[in-house]
Tab-separated table of C-alpha atoms in Angstrom:
chain	number	residue	atom	x	y	z
A	1422	UNK	CA	0.318	-10.619	9.447
A	1423	UNK	CA	-1.848	-13.568	9.723
A	1424	UNK	CA	-4.693	-15.507	6.672
A	1425	UNK	CA	-6.872	-15.524	10.074
A	1426	UNK	CA	-6.201	-13.516	13.066
A	1427	UNK	CA	-7.671	-15.250	16.602
A	1428	UNK	CA	-7.445	-11.590	17.884
A	1429	UNK	CA	-10.582	-9.548	17.950
A	1430	UNK	CA	-10.760	-6.440	16.337
A	1431	UNK	CA	-10.257	-4.455	18.847
A	1432	UNK	CA	-7.933	-6.357	20.110
A	1433	UNK	CA	-5.326	-6.482	16.902
A	1434	UNK	CA	-5.811	-2.643	16.694
A	1435	UNK	CA	-4.683	-1.819	20.719
A	1436	UNK	CA	-1.695	-4.214	20.873
A	1437	UNK	CA	0.050	-2.935	17.049
A	1438	UNK	CA	-1.359	1.248	18.979
A	1439	UNK	CA	0.146	0.484	22.291
A	1440	UNK	CA	3.739	-1.054	20.713
A	1441	UNK	CA	3.614	1.947	18.509
A	1442	UNK	CA	2.859	4.672	21.064
A	1443	UNK	CA	5.729	3.006	22.745
A	1444	UNK	CA	8.284	2.997	20.734
A	1445	UNK	CA	7.913	6.090	19.424
A	1446	UNK	CA	7.894	7.486	23.757
A	1447	UNK	CA	4.339	8.969	23.800
A	1448	UNK	CA	1.456	8.255	25.877
A	1449	UNK	CA	-1.289	10.273	24.780
A	1450	UNK	CA	-1.162	11.479	21.243
A	1451	UNK	CA	-3.347	14.701	20.756
A	1452	UNK	CA	-5.817	13.055	18.087
A	1453	UNK	CA	-5.850	8.138	16.341
A	1454	UNK	CA	-7.116	7.871	12.887
A	1455	UNK	CA	-7.966	5.166	12.325
A	1456	UNK	CA	-7.081	2.908	8.833
A	1457	UNK	CA	-10.319	0.717	8.131
A	1458	UNK	CA	-12.593	-0.472	4.781
A	1459	UNK	CA	-14.221	-3.218	6.112
A	1460	UNK	CA	-14.792	-3.419	9.888
A	1461	UNK	CA	-19.204	-2.300	9.512
A	1462	UNK	CA	-19.917	-5.571	6.993
A	1463	UNK	CA	-17.657	-8.019	7.333
A	1464	UNK	CA	-17.632	-7.725	11.465
A	1465	UNK	CA	-20.867	-5.450	11.787
A	1466	UNK	CA	-18.840	-2.726	13.220
A	1467	UNK	CA	-18.289	1.041	12.843
A	1468	UNK	CA	-17.236	4.137	14.924
A	1469	UNK	CA	-14.095	2.136	14.844
A	1470	UNK	CA	-12.323	5.839	16.168
A	1471	UNK	CA	-13.111	5.388	19.877
A	1472	UNK	CA	-13.811	2.255	20.107
A	1473	UNK	CA	-9.958	1.053	19.508
A	1474	UNK	CA	-8.919	4.013	21.770
A	1475	UNK	CA	-11.293	2.730	23.940
A	1476	UNK	CA	-9.156	-0.812	23.985
A	1477	UNK	CA	-5.635	1.187	24.269
A	1478	UNK	CA	-6.866	2.718	26.968
A	1479	UNK	CA	-6.618	6.126	25.649
A	1480	UNK	CA	-10.357	6.932	26.343
A	1481	UNK	CA	-10.944	11.260	25.643
A	1482	UNK	CA	-8.850	12.031	23.142
A	1483	UNK	CA	-10.472	12.910	19.019
A	1484	UNK	CA	-10.767	9.675	17.499
A	1485	UNK	CA	-12.058	9.402	14.070
A	1486	UNK	CA	-12.287	6.995	11.134
A	1487	UNK	CA	-10.758	7.237	7.541
A	1488	UNK	CA	-10.692	4.714	4.535
A	1489	UNK	CA	-10.465	4.820	0.909
A	1490	UNK	CA	-11.635	1.948	-0.426
A	1491	UNK	CA	-7.732	0.450	-0.819
A	1492	UNK	CA	-6.124	2.862	-0.079
A	1493	UNK	CA	-7.409	3.934	3.384
A	1494	UNK	CA	-3.933	3.105	4.958
A	1495	UNK	CA	-2.224	5.431	2.779
A	1496	UNK	CA	-4.947	7.894	3.237
A	1497	UNK	CA	-4.907	7.667	7.321
A	1498	UNK	CA	-1.022	8.997	6.645
A	1499	UNK	CA	-2.692	12.200	3.901
A	1500	UNK	CA	-5.174	12.424	6.766
A	1501	UNK	CA	-2.156	12.635	9.681
A	1502	UNK	CA	0.611	14.617	7.243
A	1503	UNK	CA	-2.982	17.722	7.216
A	1504	UNK	CA	-2.974	17.986	10.884
A	1505	UNK	CA	0.593	18.342	11.624
A	1506	UNK	CA	1.202	20.786	8.969
A	1507	UNK	CA	-2.393	22.686	10.115
A	1508	UNK	CA	-0.647	22.726	13.478
A	1509	UNK	CA	-3.680	21.751	15.081
A	1510	UNK	CA	-1.889	19.018	17.557
A	1511	UNK	CA	1.986	17.785	17.868
A	1512	UNK	CA	1.607	14.390	18.010
A	1513	UNK	CA	-1.044	11.834	15.706
A	1514	UNK	CA	-1.208	7.917	15.691
A	1515	UNK	CA	-1.985	6.080	12.581
A	1516	UNK	CA	-3.915	2.359	13.419
A	1517	UNK	CA	-4.261	0.190	10.288
A	1518	UNK	CA	-6.406	-3.516	10.578
A	1519	UNK	CA	-8.011	-6.214	9.373
A	1520	UNK	CA	-10.448	-8.938	9.963
A	1521	UNK	CA	-10.566	-9.909	5.872
A	1522	UNK	CA	-11.172	-13.399	7.173
A	1523	UNK	CA	-14.211	-12.317	9.308
A	1524	UNK	CA	-16.444	-13.119	5.488
A	1525	UNK	CA	-16.770	-13.381	2.613
A	1526	UNK	CA	-14.143	-9.498	0.979
A	1527	UNK	CA	-14.858	-10.401	-2.915
A	1528	UNK	CA	-18.401	-8.425	-3.181
A	1529	UNK	CA	-17.058	-5.930	-0.722
A	1530	UNK	CA	-14.480	-4.560	-2.416
A	1531	UNK	CA	-16.052	-4.691	-5.657
A	1532	UNK	CA	-18.377	-2.255	-4.368
A	1533	UNK	CA	-15.162	-0.174	-4.431
A	1534	UNK	CA	-16.365	0.184	-8.840
A	1535	UNK	CA	-18.721	2.077	-10.790
A	1536	UNK	CA	-21.972	0.588	-8.605
A	1537	UNK	CA	-24.017	1.536	-11.798
A	1538	UNK	CA	-21.969	0.714	-14.679
A	1539	UNK	CA	-18.776	-1.943	-13.475
A	1540	UNK	CA	-20.750	-3.833	-10.817
A	1541	UNK	CA	-23.979	-5.102	-13.005
A	1542	UNK	CA	-21.452	-6.545	-15.411
A	1543	UNK	CA	-19.944	-8.535	-12.870
A	1544	UNK	CA	-16.765	-6.711	-12.115
A	1545	UNK	CA	-14.949	-7.556	-9.846
A	1546	UNK	CA	-11.611	-6.023	-8.551
A	1547	UNK	CA	-10.033	-8.827	-10.485
A	1548	UNK	CA	-11.623	-9.087	-12.951
A	1549	UNK	CA	-11.604	-5.863	-14.666
A	1550	UNK	CA	-7.589	-6.009	-13.986
A	1551	UNK	CA	-8.213	-7.922	-16.017
A	1552	UNK	CA	-9.710	-6.644	-18.966
A	1553	UNK	CA	-6.488	-4.025	-18.537
A	1554	UNK	CA	-4.346	-6.651	-18.172
A	1555	UNK	CA	-5.081	-7.599	-21.331
A	1556	UNK	CA	-5.336	-4.946	-23.456
A	1557	UNK	CA	-1.874	-3.783	-21.773
A	1558	UNK	CA	-0.519	-7.088	-23.693
A	1559	UNK	CA	-2.950	-6.032	-26.819
A	1560	UNK	CA	-1.785	-2.855	-27.013
A	1561	UNK	CA	1.558	-2.471	-26.996
A	1562	UNK	CA	3.188	-6.268	-28.146
A	1563	UNK	CA	4.215	-7.480	-24.923
A	1564	UNK	CA	3.872	-11.276	-23.460
A	1565	UNK	CA	2.527	-12.718	-20.088
A	1566	UNK	CA	6.162	-13.954	-18.967
A	1567	UNK	CA	7.733	-10.958	-19.076
A	1568	UNK	CA	5.369	-9.911	-15.901
A	1569	UNK	CA	6.939	-12.381	-14.120
A	1570	UNK	CA	9.109	-11.146	-12.510
A	1571	UNK	CA	6.712	-8.599	-10.480
A	1572	UNK	CA	5.573	-12.671	-8.389
A	1573	UNK	CA	8.986	-13.847	-8.917
A	1574	UNK	CA	10.482	-10.924	-6.210
A	1575	UNK	CA	7.998	-10.214	-3.663
A	1576	UNK	CA	8.082	-13.970	-3.136
A	1577	UNK	CA	11.855	-13.970	-3.159
A	1578	UNK	CA	12.054	-9.503	-0.881
A	1579	UNK	CA	8.854	-11.782	1.484
A	1580	UNK	CA	11.108	-14.975	2.380
A	1581	UNK	CA	13.226	-13.338	5.224
A	1582	UNK	CA	10.809	-10.499	6.187
A	1583	UNK	CA	9.043	-12.151	9.269
A	1584	UNK	CA	6.226	-10.739	9.058
A	1585	UNK	CA	4.663	-11.563	6.013
A	1586	UNK	CA	2.253	-13.786	5.079
A	1587	UNK	CA	4.315	-15.872	2.721
A	1588	UNK	CA	6.983	-17.681	2.225
A	1589	UNK	CA	7.687	-19.355	-0.848
A	1590	UNK	CA	9.594	-18.762	-3.037
A	1591	UNK	CA	8.831	-18.977	-6.528
A	1592	UNK	CA	10.552	-18.420	-9.986
A	1593	UNK	CA	9.481	-17.802	-13.415
A	1594	UNK	CA	8.220	-20.977	-14.819
A	1595	UNK	CA	6.274	-21.118	-11.530
A	1596	UNK	CA	4.235	-18.750	-11.934
A	1597	UNK	CA	3.092	-19.450	-15.703
A	1598	UNK	CA	1.495	-22.658	-14.625
A	1599	UNK	CA	0.319	-21.659	-12.273
A	1600	UNK	CA	-4.131	-21.855	-12.340
A	1601	UNK	CA	-5.845	-19.038	-13.793
A	1602	UNK	CA	-8.433	-16.837	-12.145
A	1603	UNK	CA	-9.429	-14.628	-14.900
A	1604	UNK	CA	-7.336	-14.564	-18.141
A	1605	UNK	CA	-5.149	-13.735	-18.322
A	1606	UNK	CA	-4.868	-13.029	-14.479
A	1607	UNK	CA	-3.052	-16.376	-12.866
A	1608	UNK	CA	-2.230	-17.023	-9.372
A	1609	UNK	CA	0.097	-15.293	-8.509
A	1610	UNK	CA	-0.458	-11.869	-10.106
A	1611	UNK	CA	-3.204	-11.694	-6.978
A	1612	UNK	CA	-2.117	-9.530	-3.567
A	1613	UNK	CA	-3.462	-12.940	-0.789
A	1614	UNK	CA	-5.876	-11.530	1.521
A	1615	UNK	CA	-4.998	-11.586	5.424
A	1616	UNK	CA	-5.770	-10.176	8.423
A	1617	UNK	CA	-3.534	-7.940	10.071
A	1618	UNK	CA	-3.047	-4.807	12.608
A	1619	UNK	CA	-0.319	-2.202	11.215
A	1620	UNK	CA	0.369	1.491	13.805
A	1621	UNK	CA	2.235	3.874	13.409
A	1622	UNK	CA	2.385	7.459	14.833
A	1623	UNK	CA	3.364	10.532	13.581
A	1624	UNK	CA	4.521	14.695	14.705
A	1625	UNK	CA	5.785	17.864	13.337
A	1626	UNK	CA	8.242	18.243	16.354
A	1627	UNK	CA	11.541	17.736	14.520
A	1628	UNK	CA	13.375	17.823	18.363
A	1629	UNK	CA	10.942	14.608	19.484
A	1630	UNK	CA	11.585	12.966	14.828
A	1631	UNK	CA	14.754	13.200	16.320
A	1632	UNK	CA	15.191	11.992	19.890
A	1633	UNK	CA	13.396	8.864	17.953
A	1634	UNK	CA	14.929	7.716	14.823
A	1635	UNK	CA	12.325	8.915	13.294
A	1636	UNK	CA	12.337	9.791	9.752
A	1637	UNK	CA	10.502	12.045	7.682
A	1638	UNK	CA	8.254	12.763	5.475
A	1639	UNK	CA	8.332	15.241	2.754
A	1640	UNK	CA	5.518	15.022	0.689
A	1641	UNK	CA	1.533	13.290	0.673
A	1642	UNK	CA	-1.135	14.016	-2.223
A	1643	UNK	CA	-3.531	12.234	-3.910
A	1644	UNK	CA	-5.385	12.578	-6.671
A	1645	UNK	CA	-8.393	10.833	-7.935
A	1646	UNK	CA	-10.580	9.489	-11.047
A	1647	UNK	CA	-13.201	8.237	-12.228
A	1648	UNK	CA	-14.349	5.672	-11.259
A	1649	UNK	CA	-15.028	3.590	-14.349
A	1650	UNK	CA	-12.353	2.740	-15.891
A	1651	UNK	CA	-14.441	2.876	-19.903
A	1652	UNK	CA	-14.848	6.338	-18.731
A	1653	UNK	CA	-10.896	7.044	-18.835
A	1654	UNK	CA	-10.122	8.573	-22.259
A	1655	UNK	CA	-6.638	6.897	-21.103
A	1656	UNK	CA	-7.257	3.026	-19.139
A	1657	UNK	CA	-4.214	1.982	-20.178
A	1658	UNK	CA	-2.723	5.284	-18.286
A	1659	UNK	CA	-2.795	5.886	-14.509
A	1660	UNK	CA	-3.318	9.539	-14.958
A	1661	UNK	CA	-4.058	9.794	-11.128
A	1662	UNK	CA	-0.656	7.864	-10.220
A	1663	UNK	CA	0.921	9.785	-13.302
A	1664	UNK	CA	-0.379	13.443	-11.465
A	1665	UNK	CA	0.124	12.203	-7.372
A	1666	UNK	CA	3.499	11.602	-7.938
A	1667	UNK	CA	4.357	14.406	-9.661
A	1668	UNK	CA	2.309	16.764	-6.922
A	1669	UNK	CA	4.714	14.776	-4.894
A	1670	UNK	CA	7.861	15.230	-6.900
A	1671	UNK	CA	7.991	18.980	-6.852
A	1672	UNK	CA	6.512	18.846	-3.254
A	1673	UNK	CA	9.104	17.100	-2.338
A	1674	UNK	CA	11.938	19.198	-4.001
A	1675	UNK	CA	13.129	16.616	-5.375
A	1676	UNK	CA	13.084	13.504	-9.183
A	1677	UNK	CA	11.767	10.206	-9.710
A	1678	UNK	CA	15.944	9.793	-10.082
A	1679	UNK	CA	16.041	11.019	-6.731
A	1680	UNK	CA	13.932	7.924	-5.007
A	1681	UNK	CA	16.046	5.241	-4.173
A	1682	UNK	CA	13.300	2.659	-3.538
A	1683	UNK	CA	9.475	2.248	-4.458
A	1684	UNK	CA	7.609	1.036	-2.085
A	1685	UNK	CA	4.140	0.318	-4.593
A	1686	UNK	CA	0.897	-0.743	-4.416
A	1687	UNK	CA	1.289	-4.675	-6.596
A	1688	UNK	CA	-2.461	-6.349	-5.697
A	1689	UNK	CA	-2.383	-7.189	-9.210
A	1690	UNK	CA	1.012	-7.797	-10.893
A	1691	UNK	CA	-0.377	-5.415	-13.889
A	1692	UNK	CA	-0.975	-1.848	-11.528
A	1693	UNK	CA	2.677	-2.764	-10.875
A	1694	UNK	CA	3.314	-2.245	-13.957
A	1695	UNK	CA	1.361	1.106	-14.922
A	1696	UNK	CA	2.839	2.326	-11.718
A	1697	UNK	CA	6.388	1.623	-12.449
A	1698	UNK	CA	4.681	4.161	-15.792
A	1699	UNK	CA	2.991	6.610	-14.472
A	1700	UNK	CA	5.364	7.378	-11.825
A	1701	UNK	CA	8.375	7.928	-13.953
A	1702	UNK	CA	9.888	4.730	-13.628
A	1703	UNK	CA	9.200	4.420	-17.756
A	1704	UNK	CA	8.164	4.853	-20.354
A	1705	UNK	CA	4.157	4.404	-21.916
A	1706	UNK	CA	4.379	0.253	-23.098
A	1707	UNK	CA	8.256	-0.525	-21.437
A	1708	UNK	CA	7.128	-1.075	-16.985
A	1709	UNK	CA	7.422	-5.046	-18.009
A	1710	UNK	CA	10.905	-4.221	-19.128
A	1711	UNK	CA	11.936	-3.025	-15.418
A	1712	UNK	CA	10.827	-6.443	-14.635
A	1713	UNK	CA	12.439	-8.913	-17.145
A	1714	UNK	CA	15.607	-6.774	-16.654
A	1715	UNK	CA	15.972	-7.501	-12.824
A	1716	UNK	CA	15.765	-3.591	-12.265
A	1717	UNK	CA	13.101	-3.775	-9.585
A	1718	UNK	CA	14.970	-6.339	-7.093
A	1719	UNK	CA	16.580	-5.790	-4.667
A	1720	UNK	CA	19.899	-5.193	-6.154
A	1721	UNK	CA	17.617	-2.785	-9.252
A	1722	UNK	CA	17.774	0.879	-10.875
A	1723	UNK	CA	14.105	1.186	-9.267
A	1724	UNK	CA	13.667	-1.793	-6.209
A	1725	UNK	CA	10.104	-2.029	-5.317
A	1726	UNK	CA	8.439	-4.215	-2.394
A	1727	UNK	CA	12.019	-4.741	-0.357
A	1728	UNK	CA	9.803	-7.042	2.087
A	1729	UNK	CA	7.259	-8.617	-0.509
A	1730	UNK	CA	4.840	-5.511	-1.366
A	1731	UNK	CA	1.496	-6.536	-1.772
A	1732	UNK	CA	1.851	-10.305	-2.820
A	1733	UNK	CA	3.631	-12.214	-0.746
A	1734	UNK	CA	3.804	-9.483	2.224
A	1735	UNK	CA	-0.422	-9.323	2.255
A	1736	UNK	CA	-2.669	-6.986	1.852
A	1737	UNK	CA	-5.351	-6.155	4.819
A	1738	UNK	CA	-6.842	-3.757	2.966
A	1739	UNK	CA	-6.501	-1.333	6.325
A	1740	UNK	CA	-3.152	-1.535	7.512
A	1741	UNK	CA	-1.408	-2.439	4.111
A	1742	UNK	CA	-0.417	1.187	3.507
A	1743	UNK	CA	0.657	1.315	7.402
A	1744	UNK	CA	3.010	-1.876	6.632
A	1745	UNK	CA	4.460	0.222	4.051
A	1746	UNK	CA	5.305	3.110	5.683
A	1747	UNK	CA	7.137	1.032	8.156
A	1748	UNK	CA	8.495	-1.192	5.642
A	1749	UNK	CA	10.190	2.725	4.240
A	1750	UNK	CA	11.171	3.589	7.949
A	1751	UNK	CA	13.699	0.161	8.450
A	1752	UNK	CA	15.036	0.928	5.048
A	1753	UNK	CA	15.682	3.961	5.886
A	1754	UNK	CA	16.972	3.384	8.781
A	1755	UNK	CA	19.065	0.836	7.821
A	1756	UNK	CA	17.388	-1.759	9.795
A	1757	UNK	CA	16.191	-4.081	6.908
A	1758	UNK	CA	18.639	-6.882	6.996
A	1759	UNK	CA	19.398	-8.715	4.260
A	1760	UNK	CA	15.892	-7.081	2.502
A	1761	UNK	CA	18.340	-3.264	3.002
A	1762	UNK	CA	19.026	-0.500	-0.238
A	1763	UNK	CA	22.187	0.005	0.087
A	1764	UNK	CA	22.648	4.189	0.497
A	1765	UNK	CA	18.710	4.467	1.164
A	1766	UNK	CA	17.659	7.766	1.616
A	1767	UNK	CA	14.484	8.426	-0.154
A	1768	UNK	CA	11.999	6.045	-0.637
A	1769	UNK	CA	8.379	6.397	-2.514
A	1770	UNK	CA	5.100	4.578	-1.311
A	1771	UNK	CA	1.916	4.605	-3.683
A	1772	UNK	CA	-1.762	3.247	-2.418
A	1773	UNK	CA	-4.300	2.857	-5.164
A	1774	UNK	CA	-8.528	2.218	-4.055
A	1775	UNK	CA	-10.218	1.108	-6.615
A	1776	UNK	CA	-9.029	-0.049	-9.979
A	1777	UNK	CA	-6.149	2.802	-10.243
A	1778	UNK	CA	-9.686	5.766	-8.966
A	1779	UNK	CA	-7.944	6.955	-5.773
A	1780	UNK	CA	-4.146	7.606	-5.407
A	1781	UNK	CA	-2.324	8.328	-3.072
A	1782	UNK	CA	1.945	9.392	-3.152
A	1783	UNK	CA	3.981	9.798	-0.182
A	1784	UNK	CA	7.752	11.134	-0.263
A	1785	UNK	CA	10.153	10.210	2.727
A	1786	UNK	CA	13.379	11.067	3.397
A	1787	UNK	CA	16.103	10.336	6.364
A	1788	UNK	CA	16.553	12.733	8.737
């Protein structure tokens, strides 16, 4: 994770891919999925599947690219899950990467909004989330200060994560005095953009998974909503998040109470709050209480952002969901060091594309 990476896009992807393959003791995967949102705009490069495969010395394999706005990494996991379920492939490698320092990603990211109604009005991802947060505060009579622990928790957990972008401890006072970006959102409500690459390997071979100390992907479910937030009946409810989580719970045969920790999409504090509510960890209008009362901390009822989350680890879009999966792997394998969740066996990750438009929920469990 770097604010600005010195490596080329192809080298970033190939290096993390080769490291993941070596860790899994696999020389050549049956399939490679590359997760990236911005390279065609910022780097002038499309067709990343063959590009990364060739750079990694893997010509001749099936290689393709997927993207689903900010949920791109999780979408790659979903595609790998389906491919493995089909039985057509035995091993799938995923390389998530993004070079956001190559140009200004803000207007490009805004294209995940509605081009007919939101973009002409000057909306960006920050401004649309600010409108959602403002409406939330008014509707539920909540105070901005009650959201501060979302940032405090993320920064605290990032301190002991060598891969995190931000190693800076913050307290509630720091959050409250930070500069305002778009009312009511302040600096510490927003995840930083950065460069990054992360890779994983999935297999449907249980023997291989156990031999390589793997974990199990119990469920991968996705649901979409309208691009325009104003077109939704309940804009303060992440309906797609609720539906994808419920589908994943059913698929995995679990309840929210079985989830030991939740790597959610905290690109903005308000999205973390709404995700907690949508996924059944809090009632509507009460997600902030989990933060204010410390229930999201490592020792809390439902820990989130256990390695810093998007907020402090960083949010290199194509790689973000892959980083989440790696962090879950480390937790479930007892390799999280100072960030370890005691007796962690079941974890959930969720990624959001757009402002609550594409929701992908993945549930993992120890073998």
